[in-house]
Short mmCIF file of C-alpha atoms in Angstrom, two decimals:
data_model
loop_
_atom_site.label_atom_id
_atom_site.label_comp_id
_atom_site.label_asym_id
_atom_site.label_seq_id
_atom_site.Cartn_x
_atom_site.Cartn_y
_atom_site.Cartn_z
CA UNK A 1 66.67 179.32 391.16
CA UNK A 2 65.77 175.76 390.37
CA UNK A 3 68.36 173.51 388.86
CA UNK A 4 67.94 172.52 385.23
CA UNK A 5 66.38 169.08 385.04
CA UNK A 6 68.92 166.44 384.10
CA UNK A 7 68.03 164.37 381.04
CA UNK A 8 67.36 160.70 381.49
CA UNK A 9 69.52 158.10 379.73
CA UNK A 10 66.58 157.33 377.43
CA UNK A 11 66.41 160.99 376.36
CA UNK A 12 70.17 161.14 375.87
CA UNK A 13 70.05 157.95 373.85
CA UNK A 14 67.27 159.26 371.64
CA UNK A 15 69.38 162.35 370.85
CA UNK A 16 72.50 160.28 370.21
CA UNK A 17 71.09 157.62 367.90
CA UNK A 18 70.73 158.31 364.19
CA UNK A 19 67.18 157.44 363.04
CA UNK A 20 67.09 154.39 360.78
CA UNK A 21 65.83 156.37 357.78
CA UNK A 22 68.87 158.70 358.07
CA UNK A 23 71.48 155.96 358.34
CA UNK A 24 73.77 155.98 355.27
CA UNK A 25 74.06 152.18 355.05
CA UNK A 26 73.37 148.97 356.95
CA UNK A 27 75.81 147.78 359.61
CA UNK A 28 75.96 144.60 361.74
CA UNK A 29 72.94 144.25 364.01
CA UNK A 30 74.96 144.73 367.20
CA UNK A 31 76.39 148.08 366.00
CA UNK A 32 74.72 151.49 366.24
CA UNK A 33 74.75 154.75 364.31
CA UNK A 34 75.50 157.84 366.36
CA UNK A 35 77.11 161.29 366.00
CA UNK A 36 80.83 161.97 366.21
CA UNK A 37 80.35 164.51 368.98
CA UNK A 38 78.98 161.77 371.26
CA UNK A 39 82.26 159.82 371.04
CA UNK A 40 85.02 162.43 371.03
CA UNK A 41 85.94 165.97 371.90
CA UNK A 42 87.98 168.22 369.61
CA UNK A 43 90.09 170.44 371.85
CA UNK A 44 91.70 173.66 370.63
CA UNK A 45 95.48 173.60 370.48
CA UNK A 46 97.45 176.30 372.25
CA UNK A 47 99.50 179.09 370.70
CA UNK A 48 103.25 178.60 370.72
CA UNK A 49 104.99 181.14 368.45
CA UNK A 50 108.13 179.91 366.71
CA UNK A 51 110.36 182.34 368.61
CA UNK A 52 109.19 180.85 371.93
CA UNK A 53 109.97 177.23 370.98
CA UNK A 54 113.15 175.85 372.50
CA UNK A 55 114.09 173.95 369.33
CA UNK A 56 114.54 170.59 371.04
CA UNK A 57 112.60 168.13 373.14
CA UNK A 58 109.00 167.34 372.22
CA UNK A 59 107.51 167.75 368.72
CA UNK A 60 105.27 170.71 368.00
CA UNK A 61 102.28 169.58 365.94
CA UNK A 62 100.86 171.73 363.16
CA UNK A 63 97.81 171.06 361.02
CA UNK A 64 99.58 168.49 358.87
CA UNK A 65 102.90 167.59 360.42
CA UNK A 66 105.63 168.44 362.91
CA UNK A 67 106.55 172.15 362.68
CA UNK A 68 109.21 172.35 365.39
CA UNK A 69 110.29 171.20 368.86
CA UNK A 70 109.83 172.49 372.40
CA UNK A 71 111.04 171.56 375.88
CA UNK A 72 107.47 171.10 377.19
CA UNK A 73 104.48 169.15 375.92
CA UNK A 74 100.80 170.00 375.95
CA UNK A 75 99.30 166.55 375.35
CA UNK A 76 100.57 163.18 376.44
CA UNK A 77 100.95 160.74 373.53
CA UNK A 78 99.65 158.98 371.66
CA UNK A 79 97.70 161.88 370.17
CA UNK A 80 95.40 162.47 367.20
CA UNK A 81 95.81 165.90 365.62
CA UNK A 82 93.13 167.35 363.33
CA UNK A 83 93.90 170.39 361.19
CA UNK A 84 91.72 173.40 362.11
CA UNK A 85 93.29 176.09 359.90
CA UNK A 86 95.67 175.81 356.98
CA UNK A 87 95.60 172.08 356.21
CA UNK A 88 92.15 171.90 357.76
CA UNK A 89 90.55 168.48 358.04
CA UNK A 90 93.86 166.60 357.89
CA UNK A 91 94.06 163.79 360.44
CA UNK A 92 97.40 162.59 361.84
CA UNK A 93 98.44 160.09 364.50
CA UNK A 94 101.54 160.62 366.67
CA UNK A 95 102.86 158.23 369.28
CA UNK A 96 104.90 160.91 371.05
CA UNK A 97 103.72 163.48 373.56
CA UNK A 98 103.86 166.95 372.03
CA UNK A 99 102.44 170.43 371.67
CA UNK A 100 99.40 171.04 369.46
CA UNK A 101 99.46 174.64 368.23
CA UNK A 102 96.41 176.84 367.85
CA UNK A 103 95.77 175.96 364.18
CA UNK A 104 94.85 172.44 365.31
CA UNK A 105 92.49 170.40 367.41
CA UNK A 106 93.67 167.46 369.44
CA UNK A 107 91.27 164.59 370.04
CA UNK A 108 90.00 163.28 373.36
CA UNK A 109 87.96 160.07 373.20
CA UNK A 110 85.14 159.26 375.59
CA UNK A 111 85.35 156.30 377.94
CA UNK A 112 85.22 152.85 376.30
CA UNK A 113 86.13 154.24 372.86
CA UNK A 114 89.31 152.78 371.36
CA UNK A 115 91.59 155.72 370.53
CA UNK A 116 93.11 154.11 367.41
CA UNK A 117 89.59 153.23 366.24
CA UNK A 118 88.76 156.95 366.45
CA UNK A 119 91.81 157.76 364.31
CA UNK A 120 90.80 155.41 361.50
CA UNK A 121 87.19 156.53 361.79
CA UNK A 122 88.20 160.17 361.33
CA UNK A 123 90.24 159.18 358.24
CA UNK A 124 87.02 158.09 356.53
CA UNK A 125 85.01 161.25 357.17
CA UNK A 126 86.61 163.65 354.66
CA UNK A 127 86.48 166.53 357.12
CA UNK A 128 87.75 168.91 354.43
CA UNK A 129 84.28 169.00 352.91
CA UNK A 130 82.99 170.73 356.07
CA UNK A 131 84.72 174.03 355.37
CA UNK A 132 82.14 176.82 355.13
CA UNK A 133 84.38 179.88 355.29
CA UNK A 134 85.34 181.68 352.10
CA UNK A 135 87.70 184.19 353.75
CA UNK A 136 89.87 181.91 355.90
CA UNK A 137 89.11 178.22 355.21
CA UNK A 138 88.93 176.08 358.29
CA UNK A 139 87.15 173.31 360.19
CA UNK A 140 84.44 174.19 362.70
CA UNK A 141 84.31 171.47 365.35
CA UNK A 142 80.55 171.84 365.76
CA UNK A 143 80.17 170.79 362.13
CA UNK A 144 82.42 167.81 362.76
CA UNK A 145 80.39 166.77 365.80
CA UNK A 146 77.25 166.32 363.67
CA UNK A 147 78.84 163.73 361.39
CA UNK A 148 77.14 160.32 361.40
CA UNK A 149 79.46 157.53 362.53
CA UNK A 150 79.21 153.87 363.42
CA UNK A 151 79.91 152.50 366.88
CA UNK A 152 80.67 148.77 367.26
CA UNK A 153 81.03 146.96 370.58
CA UNK A 154 84.27 147.75 372.41
CA UNK A 155 85.92 144.38 371.65
CA UNK A 156 85.04 144.77 367.98
CA UNK A 157 86.69 148.21 367.87
CA UNK A 158 89.94 146.58 368.94
CA UNK A 159 89.58 143.76 366.38
CA UNK A 160 88.89 146.29 363.61
CA UNK A 161 92.05 148.22 364.49
CA UNK A 162 94.13 145.04 364.53
CA UNK A 163 92.74 143.92 361.16
CA UNK A 164 93.27 147.34 359.54
CA UNK A 165 96.87 147.50 360.75
CA UNK A 166 97.53 143.93 359.65
CA UNK A 167 96.28 144.74 356.13
CA UNK A 168 98.03 148.12 356.04
CA UNK A 169 101.32 146.43 356.98
CA UNK A 170 100.97 144.21 353.90
CA UNK A 171 100.25 147.28 351.76
CA UNK A 172 103.30 149.07 353.16
CA UNK A 173 105.46 146.05 352.35
CA UNK A 174 104.05 145.93 348.81
CA UNK A 175 104.85 149.65 348.35
CA UNK A 176 108.35 149.10 349.70
CA UNK A 177 108.95 146.30 347.22
CA UNK A 178 107.60 148.42 344.35
CA UNK A 179 109.92 151.29 345.27
CA UNK A 180 112.81 148.84 345.54
CA UNK A 181 112.08 147.37 342.10
CA UNK A 182 111.66 150.83 340.56
CA UNK A 183 114.86 152.13 342.10
CA UNK A 184 116.99 149.13 341.18
CA UNK A 185 115.65 149.06 337.62
CA UNK A 186 116.31 152.76 337.07
CA UNK A 187 119.89 152.27 338.21
CA UNK A 188 120.27 149.20 335.98
CA UNK A 189 118.71 150.97 332.99
CA UNK A 190 120.98 153.99 333.31
CA UNK A 191 123.95 151.64 333.65
CA UNK A 192 122.84 149.83 330.48
CA UNK A 193 122.57 153.12 328.58
CA UNK A 194 125.98 154.17 329.82
CA UNK A 195 127.48 150.91 328.57
CA UNK A 196 125.64 151.31 325.26
CA UNK A 197 127.17 154.74 324.59
CA UNK A 198 130.64 153.59 325.64
CA UNK A 199 130.60 150.61 323.27
CA UNK A 200 130.62 148.09 326.10
CA UNK A 201 127.17 146.68 325.34
CA UNK A 202 128.28 145.57 321.87
CA UNK A 203 131.84 144.58 322.70
CA UNK A 204 131.25 140.87 322.06
CA UNK A 205 129.23 141.62 318.90
CA UNK A 206 132.06 143.84 317.62
CA UNK A 207 134.63 141.08 318.08
CA UNK A 208 132.58 138.74 315.88
CA UNK A 209 131.50 141.23 313.22
CA UNK A 210 133.18 142.56 310.14
CA UNK A 211 132.25 146.25 310.03
CA UNK A 212 132.78 147.73 306.58
CA UNK A 213 132.39 151.41 307.36
CA UNK A 214 133.80 153.20 310.34
CA UNK A 215 132.15 156.15 312.06
CA UNK A 216 134.63 158.42 310.23
CA UNK A 217 133.23 157.23 306.90
CA UNK A 218 129.59 157.92 307.73
CA UNK A 219 130.49 161.25 309.32
CA UNK A 220 132.12 162.37 306.08
CA UNK A 221 129.15 161.17 304.04
CA UNK A 222 126.73 163.10 306.25
CA UNK A 223 128.85 166.21 305.76
CA UNK A 224 128.93 165.74 301.99
CA UNK A 225 125.37 164.58 301.32
CA UNK A 226 123.64 167.01 303.67
CA UNK A 227 126.04 169.90 303.04
CA UNK A 228 126.64 170.38 306.74
CA UNK A 229 129.24 173.01 307.47
CA UNK A 230 131.52 171.69 310.17
CA UNK A 231 133.41 174.84 311.11
CA UNK A 232 134.76 173.26 314.27
CA UNK A 233 137.96 171.30 313.94
CA UNK A 234 137.64 167.75 315.26
CA UNK A 235 140.67 168.33 317.49
CA UNK A 236 138.67 170.91 319.44
CA UNK A 237 136.71 168.06 320.97
CA UNK A 238 137.94 166.92 324.36
CA UNK A 239 136.67 163.31 324.69
CA UNK A 240 134.82 162.75 328.01
CA UNK A 241 135.70 159.03 328.01
CA UNK A 242 137.35 156.39 325.78
CA UNK A 243 135.31 154.84 322.95
CA UNK A 244 136.00 151.97 320.51
CA UNK A 245 138.61 152.63 317.84
CA UNK A 246 136.16 152.74 314.92
CA UNK A 247 133.77 155.16 316.67
CA UNK A 248 134.09 158.93 316.49
CA UNK A 249 133.31 161.82 318.82
CA UNK A 250 131.00 164.32 317.11
CA UNK A 251 128.76 167.18 318.03
CA UNK A 252 125.10 166.24 317.76
CA UNK A 253 124.36 169.19 315.49
CA UNK A 254 126.89 167.83 312.95
CA UNK A 255 125.03 164.55 312.38
CA UNK A 256 121.31 165.47 312.81
CA UNK A 257 119.09 168.45 312.07
CA UNK A 258 117.80 170.29 315.12
CA UNK A 259 114.65 172.33 314.60
CA UNK A 260 114.97 172.06 310.80
CA UNK A 261 113.22 174.51 308.50
CA UNK A 262 109.56 173.76 307.83
CA UNK A 263 108.95 171.65 304.75
CA UNK A 264 106.79 173.16 302.03
CA UNK A 265 103.55 171.25 301.59
CA UNK A 266 102.38 172.42 298.17
CA UNK A 267 102.69 168.87 296.85
CA UNK A 268 99.94 167.68 299.19
CA UNK A 269 96.58 168.61 297.71
CA UNK A 270 93.51 169.57 299.68
CA UNK A 271 95.00 169.42 303.18
CA UNK A 272 91.98 169.51 305.46
CA UNK A 273 93.25 167.97 308.66
CA UNK A 274 96.53 166.91 310.23
CA UNK A 275 98.00 165.24 313.31
CA UNK A 276 98.49 167.38 316.39
CA UNK A 277 100.52 166.31 319.43
CA UNK A 278 100.13 168.42 322.58
CA UNK A 279 102.65 167.97 325.39
CA UNK A 280 100.29 165.88 327.61
CA UNK A 281 100.00 163.28 324.84
CA UNK A 282 103.62 162.20 325.37
CA UNK A 283 103.81 159.60 328.13
CA UNK A 284 106.88 160.42 330.19
CA UNK A 285 107.07 156.85 331.52
CA UNK A 286 106.96 154.92 328.24
CA UNK A 287 107.91 157.55 325.65
CA UNK A 288 104.79 156.68 323.69
CA UNK A 289 102.41 159.19 322.09
CA UNK A 290 98.95 158.54 323.51
CA UNK A 291 95.72 159.93 322.07
CA UNK A 292 97.17 162.25 319.43
CA UNK A 293 94.65 164.81 318.21
CA UNK A 294 93.35 165.50 314.72
CA UNK A 295 92.97 169.20 314.03
CA UNK A 296 92.09 171.36 311.07
CA UNK A 297 95.21 172.22 309.12
CA UNK A 298 94.16 175.86 308.74
CA UNK A 299 94.06 176.26 312.54
CA UNK A 300 97.55 174.95 313.30
CA UNK A 301 99.68 175.67 310.23
CA UNK A 302 100.97 178.79 311.93
CA UNK A 303 102.24 179.23 315.46
CA UNK A 304 102.92 175.56 316.23
CA UNK A 305 105.94 173.27 315.97
CA UNK A 306 106.11 171.42 312.65
CA UNK A 307 107.55 167.92 312.31
CA UNK A 308 107.66 164.94 309.96
CA UNK A 309 107.14 161.21 310.39
CA UNK A 310 110.01 159.68 312.46
CA UNK A 311 111.17 163.05 313.82
CA UNK A 312 112.06 163.03 317.53
CA UNK A 313 110.10 165.39 319.77
CA UNK A 314 112.09 166.51 322.80
CA UNK A 315 110.38 168.59 325.51
CA UNK A 316 112.56 171.61 326.21
CA UNK A 317 110.63 173.17 329.11
CA UNK A 318 110.74 172.29 332.82
CA UNK A 319 109.42 170.06 334.26
CA UNK A 320 108.48 168.20 331.05
CA UNK A 321 112.11 167.78 330.02
CA UNK A 322 113.08 166.54 333.48
CA UNK A 323 110.27 163.98 333.39
CA UNK A 324 111.56 162.55 330.11
CA UNK A 325 108.87 163.65 327.67
CA UNK A 326 110.54 162.51 324.48
CA UNK A 327 108.89 160.61 321.63
CA UNK A 328 109.27 159.57 318.01
CA UNK A 329 106.44 160.86 315.80
CA UNK A 330 104.60 157.96 314.14
CA UNK A 331 101.45 157.40 312.07
CA UNK A 332 101.06 161.06 311.16
CA UNK A 333 98.34 162.06 308.72
CA UNK A 334 100.02 162.79 305.36
CA UNK A 335 103.40 162.18 307.02
CA UNK A 336 103.59 165.44 308.95
CA UNK A 337 102.14 167.03 312.07
CA UNK A 338 102.15 169.94 314.48
CA UNK A 339 102.55 170.12 318.21
CA UNK A 340 103.45 172.15 321.26
CA UNK A 341 105.90 174.98 320.68
CA UNK A 342 107.81 173.60 323.67
CA UNK A 343 109.19 170.72 321.60
CA UNK A 344 112.62 170.69 320.02
CA UNK A 345 112.51 168.65 316.79
CA UNK A 346 115.44 166.36 315.98
CA UNK A 347 115.55 164.90 312.45
CA UNK A 348 117.98 162.11 311.61
CA UNK A 349 119.06 160.69 308.22
CA UNK A 350 119.83 157.26 306.72
CA UNK A 351 123.26 157.24 308.37
CA UNK A 352 121.88 157.67 311.89
CA UNK A 353 119.52 155.29 313.70
CA UNK A 354 116.70 157.48 315.02
CA UNK A 355 116.07 155.20 317.97
CA UNK A 356 119.67 155.58 319.16
CA UNK A 357 119.29 159.36 319.43
CA UNK A 358 115.88 158.83 321.09
CA UNK A 359 117.48 156.67 323.79
CA UNK A 360 120.16 159.29 324.33
CA UNK A 361 117.60 162.06 324.81
CA UNK A 362 115.53 159.98 327.24
CA UNK A 363 118.51 159.04 329.41
CA UNK A 364 118.65 160.58 332.86
CA UNK A 365 122.30 161.54 332.36
CA UNK A 366 121.45 163.59 329.26
CA UNK A 367 118.51 165.29 330.97
CA UNK A 368 120.61 166.18 334.01
CA UNK A 369 123.23 167.76 331.76
CA UNK A 370 120.52 169.60 329.83
CA UNK A 371 119.04 170.92 333.07
CA UNK A 372 122.33 172.61 333.95
CA UNK A 373 122.23 174.55 330.68
CA UNK A 374 118.60 175.67 330.80
CA UNK A 375 117.88 179.36 330.40
CA UNK A 376 114.95 181.61 331.28
CA UNK A 377 112.83 182.34 334.33
CA UNK A 378 112.74 179.83 337.19
CA UNK A 379 109.96 177.29 336.66
CA UNK A 380 109.73 178.03 332.94
CA UNK A 381 113.32 177.41 331.89
CA UNK A 382 114.10 175.90 328.50
CA UNK A 383 116.86 173.78 326.99
CA UNK A 384 118.54 176.00 324.37
CA UNK A 385 119.04 174.70 320.84
CA UNK A 386 122.76 175.41 321.19
CA UNK A 387 123.04 172.78 323.94
CA UNK A 388 121.72 170.10 321.59
CA UNK A 389 123.89 171.30 318.70
CA UNK A 390 127.10 171.22 320.73
CA UNK A 391 126.41 168.07 322.74
CA UNK A 392 129.29 165.61 322.39
CA UNK A 393 128.05 162.28 321.05
CA UNK A 394 130.03 159.02 320.64
CA UNK A 395 129.07 158.00 317.09
CA UNK A 396 129.26 154.27 316.26
CA UNK A 397 129.27 152.86 312.71
CA UNK A 398 125.74 152.39 311.32
CA UNK A 399 125.70 148.60 311.71
CA UNK A 400 126.68 148.93 315.35
CA UNK A 401 124.09 151.65 315.91
CA UNK A 402 121.46 149.19 314.70
CA UNK A 403 122.76 146.44 316.99
CA UNK A 404 122.80 148.75 320.02
CA UNK A 405 119.18 149.75 319.33
CA UNK A 406 118.18 146.11 318.94
CA UNK A 407 119.64 145.32 322.36
CA UNK A 408 118.14 148.41 323.99
CA UNK A 409 114.71 147.71 322.50
CA UNK A 410 114.78 144.27 324.07
CA UNK A 411 115.75 145.67 327.45
CA UNK A 412 113.32 148.59 327.16
CA UNK A 413 110.39 146.18 327.41
CA UNK A 414 111.27 145.88 331.09
CA UNK A 415 111.09 149.65 331.50
CA UNK A 416 107.52 149.54 330.20
CA UNK A 417 106.74 146.81 332.71
CA UNK A 418 108.07 149.08 335.46
CA UNK A 419 105.62 151.78 334.37
CA UNK A 420 102.83 149.24 334.93
CA UNK A 421 104.18 148.59 338.43
CA UNK A 422 104.07 152.34 339.10
CA UNK A 423 100.40 152.34 338.14
CA UNK A 424 99.89 149.74 340.88
CA UNK A 425 100.95 152.34 343.47
CA UNK A 426 97.78 154.33 342.81
CA UNK A 427 95.73 151.15 343.11
CA UNK A 428 97.44 150.34 346.41
CA UNK A 429 96.56 153.78 347.79
CA UNK A 430 92.91 153.32 346.78
CA UNK A 431 93.03 149.84 348.34
CA UNK A 432 93.92 151.47 351.66
CA UNK A 433 90.78 153.60 351.50
CA UNK A 434 88.74 150.56 350.46
CA UNK A 435 89.93 148.71 353.56
CA UNK A 436 88.83 151.60 355.77
CA UNK A 437 85.43 151.72 354.08
CA UNK A 438 84.93 147.99 354.60
CA UNK A 439 86.09 148.25 358.21
CA UNK A 440 83.32 150.69 359.11
CA UNK A 441 80.69 148.65 357.33
CA UNK A 442 81.56 145.52 359.32
CA UNK A 443 82.91 143.79 356.20
CA UNK A 444 86.38 142.76 357.39
CA UNK A 445 85.14 139.52 358.91
CA UNK A 446 85.94 140.55 362.48
CA UNK A 447 82.48 141.07 363.95
CA UNK A 448 81.22 138.74 366.68
CA UNK A 449 77.46 138.80 367.21
CA UNK A 450 77.93 137.39 370.73
CA UNK A 451 79.54 140.68 371.80
CA UNK A 452 77.40 142.89 374.00
CA UNK A 453 75.31 145.22 371.79
CA UNK A 454 76.94 148.57 371.11
CA UNK A 455 73.86 150.38 372.41
CA UNK A 456 74.93 149.35 375.92
CA UNK A 457 78.35 150.82 375.25
CA UNK A 458 76.76 154.03 373.97
CA UNK A 459 74.76 154.29 377.21
CA UNK A 460 78.00 154.10 379.20
CA UNK A 461 79.56 156.75 377.00
CA UNK A 462 76.59 159.09 377.46
CA UNK A 463 76.69 158.66 381.22
CA UNK A 464 80.41 159.52 381.37
CA UNK A 465 81.59 163.11 381.54
#
């Protein structure tokens, strides 16, 4: 039998190059477009059941992370692992030698192809889109091999990697600083709230002010004016911590209305529409109501939570409560509105500063205590009304309530600024992808036209086994 005729380098080159009309975009003139399969090989990982792993030694690589350890390794590091099943299309770099299991591919690069360049190149290809199985989703390596990729000269590959890692290091430092600022502010803010509700924030103000009414006075007035039945003797309260002399420990349900009865609306003629606040409208970072809806009154007057202007809406369901979804209802059509049934409604009175209760409900300490008392099925637990009613609250005199809120409002501006910093995190992540996109278009300012043309490099690659 005659041997199959070996293809010439010109024939191999013709197969490897992407025709100009099929090239996705222009690249530097000394680069070439080729197919991924001409530059790398995706090798099947090898089965290593969990019961056979020694539990120590070298990492065992799964489709999207380390899944165990074993005394032997399959591939010498560094290694690029590509998810084949499960987290298919995920691309990860590991410096250590390890074992790639059979739900993965590990990457071998052809001669004169920078291995780290291959890693960043693969990160731009969105290999997840190549799944064509409906039964068991996965990545077919033959599909990956057909992907169009750019090949710069060898020296340029190295420069691209160095530039990417230089820029990524700056991004990582920026993210670290953001996390540091966020973390330190959250600790400071919770410390400020703690001082506010202990009377420490207004200690200096109290020493210079002549307070006419004590908290005992306004507590009695609330009881008398609003006919609240305080069946619990005040001596039943076991104070969690000391408070100023003219403050008073109370139960929250004794000074505010929690889920009050719906107000009759007969005095409002021709109600056609009203404000509606779904849970997603409450910004858990700022406590603001964003994009409230206007709905037909006839559609929502039954089956939804009713509230009035200046009522506090407190999310009672996980994870909304944990995320701090609490807001004060403002600018309601006709002074009332409806919303998600997963809101508790807290209504204050002239003796209680609404904003003070709002700050209490948004505090992390309060939400952690509420979480412990949640009832219902896991994942859909709710804060019971009884928790709010019985919550021990250090009540200051009205004038001091107002001063505390004034101070907290001033400091809260910084919390809003932190939420803007958090938004930068998403921009930073998109910046990382933007850098990769620029890198493979030759737009990072690293290309040197005096480098040998990449077509010569491609010839060497095609000649190698």
